[in-house]
C-alpha positions as a Python dict, from the first residue, in 0.01 Angstrom:
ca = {
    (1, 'X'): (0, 0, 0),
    (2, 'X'): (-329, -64, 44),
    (3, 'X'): (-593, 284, -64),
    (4, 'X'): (-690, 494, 254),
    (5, 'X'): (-1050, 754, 210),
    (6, 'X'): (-897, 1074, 172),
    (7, 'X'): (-557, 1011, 170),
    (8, 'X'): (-330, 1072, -120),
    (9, 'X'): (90, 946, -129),
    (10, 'X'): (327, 1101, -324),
    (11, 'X'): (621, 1282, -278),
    (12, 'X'): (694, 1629, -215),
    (13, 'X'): (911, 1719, -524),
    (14, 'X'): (674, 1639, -806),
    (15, 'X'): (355, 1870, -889),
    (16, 'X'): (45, 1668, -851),
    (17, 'X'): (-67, 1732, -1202),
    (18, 'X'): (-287, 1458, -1385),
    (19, 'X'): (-147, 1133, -1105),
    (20, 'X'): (-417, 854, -1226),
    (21, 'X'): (-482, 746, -886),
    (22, 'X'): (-691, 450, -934),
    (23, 'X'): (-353, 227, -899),
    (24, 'X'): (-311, 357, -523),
    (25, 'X'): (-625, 115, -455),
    (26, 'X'): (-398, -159, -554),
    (27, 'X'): (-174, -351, -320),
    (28, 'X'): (221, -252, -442),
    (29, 'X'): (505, -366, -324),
    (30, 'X'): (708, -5, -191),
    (31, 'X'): (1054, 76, -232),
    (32, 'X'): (1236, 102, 76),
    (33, 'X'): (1487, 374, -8),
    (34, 'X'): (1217, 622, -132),
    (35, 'X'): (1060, 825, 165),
    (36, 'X'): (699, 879, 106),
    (37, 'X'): (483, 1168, 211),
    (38, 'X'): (144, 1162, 250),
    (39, 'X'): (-164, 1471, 220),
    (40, 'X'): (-494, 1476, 288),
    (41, 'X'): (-700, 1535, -56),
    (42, 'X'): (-1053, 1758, 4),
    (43, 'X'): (-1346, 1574, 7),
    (44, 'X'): (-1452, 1781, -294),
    (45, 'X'): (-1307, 1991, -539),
    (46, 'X'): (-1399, 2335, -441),
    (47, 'X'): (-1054, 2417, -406),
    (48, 'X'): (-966, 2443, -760),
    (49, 'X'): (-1246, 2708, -778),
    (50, 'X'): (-1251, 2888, -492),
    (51, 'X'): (-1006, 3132, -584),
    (52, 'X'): (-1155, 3260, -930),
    (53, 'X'): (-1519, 3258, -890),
    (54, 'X'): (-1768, 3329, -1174),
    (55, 'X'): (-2058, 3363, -949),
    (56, 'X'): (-2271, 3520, -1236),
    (57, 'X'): (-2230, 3256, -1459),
    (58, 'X'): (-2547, 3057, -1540),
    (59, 'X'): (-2569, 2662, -1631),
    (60, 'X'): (-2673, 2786, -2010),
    (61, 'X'): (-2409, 3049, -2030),
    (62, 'X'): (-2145, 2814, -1937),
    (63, 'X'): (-2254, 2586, -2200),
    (64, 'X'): (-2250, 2879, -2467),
    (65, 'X'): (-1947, 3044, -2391),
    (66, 'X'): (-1714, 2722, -2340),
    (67, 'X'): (-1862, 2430, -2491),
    (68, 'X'): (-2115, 2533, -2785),
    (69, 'X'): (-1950, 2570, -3191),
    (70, 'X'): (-2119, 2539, -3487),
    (71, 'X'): (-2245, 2152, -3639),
    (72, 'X'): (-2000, 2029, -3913),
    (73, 'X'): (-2142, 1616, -3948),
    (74, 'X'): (-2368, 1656, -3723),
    (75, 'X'): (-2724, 1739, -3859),
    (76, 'X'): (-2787, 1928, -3526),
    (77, 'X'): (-2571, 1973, -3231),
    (78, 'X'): (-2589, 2137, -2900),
    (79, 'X'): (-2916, 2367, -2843),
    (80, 'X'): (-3151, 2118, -2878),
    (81, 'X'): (-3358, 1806, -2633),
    (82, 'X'): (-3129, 1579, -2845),
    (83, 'X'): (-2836, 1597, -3120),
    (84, 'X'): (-2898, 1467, -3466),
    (85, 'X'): (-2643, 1223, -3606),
    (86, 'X'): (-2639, 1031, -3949),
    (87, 'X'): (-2464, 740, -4006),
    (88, 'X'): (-2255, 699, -4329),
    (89, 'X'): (-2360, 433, -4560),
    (90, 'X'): (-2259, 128, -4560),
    (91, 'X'): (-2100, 201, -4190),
    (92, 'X'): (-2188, 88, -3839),
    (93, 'X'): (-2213, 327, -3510),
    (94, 'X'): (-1903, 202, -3269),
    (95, 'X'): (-1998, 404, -2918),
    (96, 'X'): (-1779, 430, -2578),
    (97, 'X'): (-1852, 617, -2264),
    (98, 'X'): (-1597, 671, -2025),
    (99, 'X'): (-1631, 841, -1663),
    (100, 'X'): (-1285, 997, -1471),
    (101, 'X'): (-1377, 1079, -1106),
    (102, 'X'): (-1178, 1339, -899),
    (103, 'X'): (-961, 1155, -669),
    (104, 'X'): (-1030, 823, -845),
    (105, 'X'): (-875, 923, -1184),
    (106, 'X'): (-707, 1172, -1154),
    (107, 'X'): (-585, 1417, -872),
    (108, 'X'): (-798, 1635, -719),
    (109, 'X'): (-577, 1950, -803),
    (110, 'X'): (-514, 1849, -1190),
    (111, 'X'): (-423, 2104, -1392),
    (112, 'X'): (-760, 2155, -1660),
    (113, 'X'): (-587, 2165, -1988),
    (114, 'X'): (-411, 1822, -1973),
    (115, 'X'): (-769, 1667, -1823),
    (116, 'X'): (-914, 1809, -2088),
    (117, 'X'): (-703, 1621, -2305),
    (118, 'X'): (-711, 1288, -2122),
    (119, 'X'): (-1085, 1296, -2100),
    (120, 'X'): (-1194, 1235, -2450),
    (121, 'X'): (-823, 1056, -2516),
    (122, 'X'): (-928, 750, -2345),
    (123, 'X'): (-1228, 726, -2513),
    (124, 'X'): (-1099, 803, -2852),
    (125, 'X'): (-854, 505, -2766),
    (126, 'X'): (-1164, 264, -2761),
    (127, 'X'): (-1294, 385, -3121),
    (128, 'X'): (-910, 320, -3194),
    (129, 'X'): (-928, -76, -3056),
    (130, 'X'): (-1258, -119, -3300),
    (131, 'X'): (-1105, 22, -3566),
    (132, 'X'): (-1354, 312, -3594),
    (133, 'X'): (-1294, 670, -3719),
    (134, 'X'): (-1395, 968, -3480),
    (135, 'X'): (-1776, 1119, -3547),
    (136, 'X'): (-1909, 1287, -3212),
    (137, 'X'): (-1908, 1305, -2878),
    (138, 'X'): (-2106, 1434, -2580),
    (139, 'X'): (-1952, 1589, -2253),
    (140, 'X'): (-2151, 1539, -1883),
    (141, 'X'): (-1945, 1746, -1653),
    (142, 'X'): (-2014, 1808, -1293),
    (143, 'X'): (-1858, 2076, -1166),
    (144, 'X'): (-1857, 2239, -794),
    (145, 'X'): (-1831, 2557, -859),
    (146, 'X'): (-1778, 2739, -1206),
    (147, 'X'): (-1431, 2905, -1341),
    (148, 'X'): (-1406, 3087, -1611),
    (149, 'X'): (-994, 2976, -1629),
    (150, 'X'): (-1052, 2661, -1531),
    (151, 'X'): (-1320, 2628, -1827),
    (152, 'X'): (-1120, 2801, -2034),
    (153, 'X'): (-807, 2579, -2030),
    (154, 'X'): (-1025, 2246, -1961),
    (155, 'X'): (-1242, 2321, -2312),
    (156, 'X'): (-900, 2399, -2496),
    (157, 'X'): (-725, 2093, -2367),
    (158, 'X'): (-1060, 1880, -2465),
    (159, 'X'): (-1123, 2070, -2845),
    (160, 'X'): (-724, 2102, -2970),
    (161, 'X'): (-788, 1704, -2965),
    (162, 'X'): (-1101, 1702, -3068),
    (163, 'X'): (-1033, 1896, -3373),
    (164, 'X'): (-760, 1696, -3425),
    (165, 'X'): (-976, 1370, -3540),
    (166, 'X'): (-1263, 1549, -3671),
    (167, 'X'): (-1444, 1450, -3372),
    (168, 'X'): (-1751, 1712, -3295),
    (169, 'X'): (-1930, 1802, -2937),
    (170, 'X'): (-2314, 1764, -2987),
    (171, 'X'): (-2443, 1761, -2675),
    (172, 'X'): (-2439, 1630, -2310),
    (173, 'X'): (-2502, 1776, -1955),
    (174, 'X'): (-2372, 2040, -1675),
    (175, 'X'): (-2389, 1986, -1295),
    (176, 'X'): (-2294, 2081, -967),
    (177, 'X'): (-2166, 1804, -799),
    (178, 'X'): (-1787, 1680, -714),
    (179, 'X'): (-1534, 1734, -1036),
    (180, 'X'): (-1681, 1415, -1279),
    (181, 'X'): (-1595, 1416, -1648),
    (182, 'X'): (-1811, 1164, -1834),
    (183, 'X'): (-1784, 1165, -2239),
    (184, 'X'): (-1952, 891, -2483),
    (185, 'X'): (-1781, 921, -2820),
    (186, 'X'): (-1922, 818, -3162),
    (187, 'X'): (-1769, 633, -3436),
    (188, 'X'): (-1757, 480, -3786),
    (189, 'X'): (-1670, 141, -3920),
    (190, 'X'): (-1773, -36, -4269),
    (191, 'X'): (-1983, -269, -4143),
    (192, 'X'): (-1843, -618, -4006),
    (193, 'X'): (-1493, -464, -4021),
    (194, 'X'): (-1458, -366, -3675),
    (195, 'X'): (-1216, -477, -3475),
    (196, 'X'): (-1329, -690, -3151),
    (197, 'X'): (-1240, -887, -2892),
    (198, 'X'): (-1391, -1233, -3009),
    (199, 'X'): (-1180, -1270, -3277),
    (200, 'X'): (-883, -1386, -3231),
    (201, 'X'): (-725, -1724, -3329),
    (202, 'X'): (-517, -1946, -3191),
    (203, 'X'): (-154, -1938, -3323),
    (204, 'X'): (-210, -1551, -3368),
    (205, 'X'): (69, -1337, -3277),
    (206, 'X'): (20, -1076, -3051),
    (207, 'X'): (126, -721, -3117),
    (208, 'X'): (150, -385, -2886),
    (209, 'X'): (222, -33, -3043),
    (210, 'X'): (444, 185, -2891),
    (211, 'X'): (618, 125, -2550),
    (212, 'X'): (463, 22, -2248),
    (213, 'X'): (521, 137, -1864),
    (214, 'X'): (632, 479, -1827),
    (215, 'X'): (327, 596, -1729),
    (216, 'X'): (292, 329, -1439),
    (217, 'X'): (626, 487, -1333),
    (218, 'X'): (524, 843, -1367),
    (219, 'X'): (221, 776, -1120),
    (220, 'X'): (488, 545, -872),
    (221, 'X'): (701, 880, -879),
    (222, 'X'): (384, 1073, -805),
    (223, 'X'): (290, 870, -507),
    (224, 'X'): (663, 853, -368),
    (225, 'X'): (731, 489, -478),
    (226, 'X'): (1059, 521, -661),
    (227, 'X'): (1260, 833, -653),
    (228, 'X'): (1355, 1017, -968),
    (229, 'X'): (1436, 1350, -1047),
    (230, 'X'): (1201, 1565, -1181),
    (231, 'X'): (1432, 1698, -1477),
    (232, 'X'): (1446, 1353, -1603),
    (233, 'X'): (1042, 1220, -1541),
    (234, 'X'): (887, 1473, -1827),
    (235, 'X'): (886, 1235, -2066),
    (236, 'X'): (695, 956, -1874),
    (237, 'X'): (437, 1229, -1696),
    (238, 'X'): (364, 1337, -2089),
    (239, 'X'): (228, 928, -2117),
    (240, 'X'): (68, 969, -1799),
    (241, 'X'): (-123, 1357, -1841),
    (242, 'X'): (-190, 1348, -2221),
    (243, 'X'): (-185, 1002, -2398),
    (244, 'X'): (-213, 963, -2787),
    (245, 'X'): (-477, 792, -2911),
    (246, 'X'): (-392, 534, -3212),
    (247, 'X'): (-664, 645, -3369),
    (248, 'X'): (-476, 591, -3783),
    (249, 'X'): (-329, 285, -3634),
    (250, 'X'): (-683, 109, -3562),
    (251, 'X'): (-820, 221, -3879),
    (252, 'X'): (-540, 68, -4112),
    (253, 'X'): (-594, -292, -3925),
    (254, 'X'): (-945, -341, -4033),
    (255, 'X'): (-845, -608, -4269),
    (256, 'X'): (-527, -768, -4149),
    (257, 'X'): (-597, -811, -3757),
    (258, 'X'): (-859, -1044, -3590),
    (259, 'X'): (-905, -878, -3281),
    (260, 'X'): (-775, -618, -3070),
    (261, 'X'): (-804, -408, -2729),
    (262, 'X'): (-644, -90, -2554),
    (263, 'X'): (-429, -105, -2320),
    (264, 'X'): (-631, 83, -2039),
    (265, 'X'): (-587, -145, -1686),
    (266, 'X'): (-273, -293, -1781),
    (267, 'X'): (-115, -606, -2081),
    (268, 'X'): (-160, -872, -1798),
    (269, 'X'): (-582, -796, -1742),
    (270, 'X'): (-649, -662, -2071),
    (271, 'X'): (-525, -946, -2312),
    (272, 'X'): (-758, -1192, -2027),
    (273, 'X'): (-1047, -999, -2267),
    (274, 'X'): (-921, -1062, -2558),
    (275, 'X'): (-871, -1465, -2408),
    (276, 'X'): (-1175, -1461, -2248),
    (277, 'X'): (-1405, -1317, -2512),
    (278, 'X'): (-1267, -1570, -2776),
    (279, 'X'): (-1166, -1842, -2583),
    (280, 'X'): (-820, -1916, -2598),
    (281, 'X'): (-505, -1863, -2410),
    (282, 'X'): (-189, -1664, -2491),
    (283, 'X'): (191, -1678, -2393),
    (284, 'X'): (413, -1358, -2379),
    (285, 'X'): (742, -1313, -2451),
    (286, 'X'): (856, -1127, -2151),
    (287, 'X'): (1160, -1004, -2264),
    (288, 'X'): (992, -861, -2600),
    (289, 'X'): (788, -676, -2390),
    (290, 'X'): (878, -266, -2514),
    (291, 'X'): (934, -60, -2204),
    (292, 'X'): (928, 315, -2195),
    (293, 'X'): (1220, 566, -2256),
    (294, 'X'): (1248, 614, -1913),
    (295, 'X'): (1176, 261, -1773),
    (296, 'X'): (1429, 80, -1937),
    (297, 'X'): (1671, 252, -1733),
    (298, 'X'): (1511, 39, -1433),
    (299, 'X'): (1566, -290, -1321),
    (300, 'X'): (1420, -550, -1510),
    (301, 'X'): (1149, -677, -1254),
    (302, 'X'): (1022, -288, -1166),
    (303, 'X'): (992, -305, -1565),
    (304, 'X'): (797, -596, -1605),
    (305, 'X'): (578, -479, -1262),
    (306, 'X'): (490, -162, -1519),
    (307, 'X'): (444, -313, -1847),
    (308, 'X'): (198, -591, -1736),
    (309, 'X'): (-22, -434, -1465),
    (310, 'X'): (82, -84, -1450),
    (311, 'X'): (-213, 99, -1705),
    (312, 'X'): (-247, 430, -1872),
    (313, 'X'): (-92, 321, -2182),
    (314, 'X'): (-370, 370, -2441),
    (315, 'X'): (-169, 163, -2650),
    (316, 'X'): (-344, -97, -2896),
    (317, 'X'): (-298, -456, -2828),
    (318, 'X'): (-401, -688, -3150),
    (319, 'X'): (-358, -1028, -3280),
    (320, 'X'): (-285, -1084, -3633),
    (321, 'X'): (-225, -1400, -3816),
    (322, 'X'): (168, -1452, -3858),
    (323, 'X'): (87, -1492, -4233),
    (324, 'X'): (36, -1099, -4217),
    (325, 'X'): (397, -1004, -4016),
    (326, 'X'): (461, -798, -4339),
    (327, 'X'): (148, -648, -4385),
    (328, 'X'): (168, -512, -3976),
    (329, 'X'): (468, -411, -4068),
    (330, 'X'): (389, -208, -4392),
    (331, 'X'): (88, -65, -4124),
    (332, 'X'): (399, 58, -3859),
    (333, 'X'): (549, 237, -4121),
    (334, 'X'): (210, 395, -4305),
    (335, 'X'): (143, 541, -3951),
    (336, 'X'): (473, 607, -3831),
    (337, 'X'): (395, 371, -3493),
    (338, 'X'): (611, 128, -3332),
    (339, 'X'): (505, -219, -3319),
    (340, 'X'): (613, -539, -3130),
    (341, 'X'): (540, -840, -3145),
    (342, 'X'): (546, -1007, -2786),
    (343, 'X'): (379, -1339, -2804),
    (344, 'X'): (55, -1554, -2915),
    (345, 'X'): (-262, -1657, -2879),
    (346, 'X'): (-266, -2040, -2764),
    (347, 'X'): (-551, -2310, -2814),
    (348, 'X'): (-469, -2383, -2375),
    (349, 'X'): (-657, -2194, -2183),
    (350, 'X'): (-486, -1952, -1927),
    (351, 'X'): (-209, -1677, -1949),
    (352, 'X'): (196, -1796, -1947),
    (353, 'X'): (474, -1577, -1891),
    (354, 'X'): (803, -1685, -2053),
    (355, 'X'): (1124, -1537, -1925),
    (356, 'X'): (1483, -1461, -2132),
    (357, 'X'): (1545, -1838, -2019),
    (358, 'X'): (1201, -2008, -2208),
    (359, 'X'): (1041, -2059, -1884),
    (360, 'X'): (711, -1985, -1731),
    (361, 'X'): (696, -1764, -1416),
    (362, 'X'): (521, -1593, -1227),
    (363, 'X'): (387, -1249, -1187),
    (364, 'X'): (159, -1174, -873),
    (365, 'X'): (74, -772, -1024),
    (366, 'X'): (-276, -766, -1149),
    (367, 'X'): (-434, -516, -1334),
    (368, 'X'): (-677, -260, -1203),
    (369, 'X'): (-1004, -319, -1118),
    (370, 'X'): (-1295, -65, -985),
    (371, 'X'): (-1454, -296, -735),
    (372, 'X'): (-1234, -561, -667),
    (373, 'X'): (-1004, -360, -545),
    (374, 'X'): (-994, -311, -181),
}
């Protein structure tokens, strides 16, 4: 279906909870036996305010009460016109920023503890793709209204995973304005071990950690596009709302992997980077492809639709030459990941698909994009 202003699809049964609804801007094919309902989302966010106000509570007082704790790394954190931040020696700086928009990224009625937890996720994913440890990060919020709850169970969601890798608030910027979360993260890597996108070789094979798609089918059950019971979805909505970052897995392929990305729009437009950026093509193995717990109870095309285009992963995608299988290996068991290898990087230019049967087909899905979306 094609993306309507203001309009939201999902059905009835489900709570809204953290829906990433950038893929309803993307033209799906719908499943006929699933009756779809549709809302009309606010034009802002006030409504996940309105009812606890904290009219009293100042831009700097919001700051202090939910975002400011004392500097560990950092040489000076939050209370100043900038933060302070020293690079180890012998490291470089790796640096992401990532914005989620209300009603772009998420639903407008998410549930603050699990957005906490998404927001800096995705961004921690990056650092994971370069191979970069967690330093800092800053936090830009815009916010229509403050609430104290709503702070309170956004800024846990955000620090139980931020103390989790070490990683530090020092700074950033408050609002008001419709709901917009907008973190840039800092990392560490020895210098020229990071892991990028220009690296790869051809006759690489091509890796993924853990499974793919179950949070493509979370969303689809979200939005009323397949039908399936809420006792049953938990474990895909978990992929969708709070996404682990392979932080440990990133680190430990510093020296055996050439390149690598995460798995943010979707395998099909995310390994174009990795082909683009070094200049090569790749085949995948489309039956090596690792679907989710609860996709591979689907049929295989819906799983395939998923895996390639379907996003939200935050899964790392890496080449590595095939003279390394049993050092990737050694690295799946060190950090307790899954890893598959699904294909490799070609000298031809361009992406193939291979089926069960060895041949090349076709997959019309593609992964999502901001602005070419319609």
């Amino acid at each position: 279906m094609a993306c309507k202003p203001g309009i939201v699809t999902r059905i009835g049964m489900y709570p809204s909870l953290n829906g990433d609804v950038r893929s309803q801007c993307t033209d799906m094919p719908e499943i006929d036996s699933v009756a779809t309902t549709h809302y009309t989302a606010p034009t802002d966010t006030l409504h996940h305010f309105a009812d606890r106000p904290c009219a009293m509570l100042s831009e700097f007082e919001l700051i202090s009460r939910f975002f400011t704790r004392p500097a560990h790394s950092a040489i000076l954190g939050i209370g100043d016109d900038c933060a302070l931040l020293a690079a180890s020696a012998g490291t470089q700086l790796a640096i992401s920023t990532d914005m989620l928009v209300s009603g772009i990224h998420f639903f407008a009625d998410t549930p603050p503890e699990p957005l906490g937890h998404k927001s800096l996720a995705v961004n921690l994913s990056d650092l994971a793709a370069m191979g970069a440890a967690p330093r800092a990060f800053t936090l830009a919020l815009s916010l229509p209204s403050p609430s104290a709850d709503w702070l309170t169970s956004f800024s846990a969601g955000l620090f139980a995973l931020a103390d989790r890798h070490h990683c530090e608030l020092i700074g950033g910027d408050t609002t008001r304005g419709p709901l917009n979360i907008c973190i840039t993260v800092f990392g560490e890597v020895p210098a020229n071990k990071a892991l990028r996108r220009d690296q790869a070789q051809a006759g690489d094979d091509i890796w993924v950690s853990g499974t793919l798609g179950d949070a493509r089918l979370a969303l689809e059950a979200l939005q009323g596009k397949i039908l399936i019971a809420p006792d049953t979805l938990a474990p895909a909505l978990a992929r969708l709302y709070t996404p682990t970052p392979r932080v440990a897995l990133g680190i430990a392929l510093r020296d055996i992997a050439h390149s690598a990305i995460d798995l943010s729009d979707g395998l099909k437009g995310d390994i174009t980077h990795i082909m683009n950026r070094s200049q090569l093509g790749a085949c995948i193995m489309m039956d090596e492809l690792p679907p989710g717990t609860l996709l591979s109870s689907q049929p295989r095309a819906y799983q395939y639709h998923c895996m390639l285009s379907g996003g939200d992963d935050y899964e790392l995608c890496f080449t590595a030459p095939p003279s390394r299988r049993a050092a990737v290996e050694a690295v799946a068991r060190q950090t307790d990941t899954p890893l598959t290898c699904i294909g490799y990087m070609t000298q031809q230019p361009g992406l193939r698909l291979i089926d069960a049967n060895g041949k090349e087909t076709y997959l019309a899905d593609t992964s999502f994009d901001h602005f070419a979306t319609p």
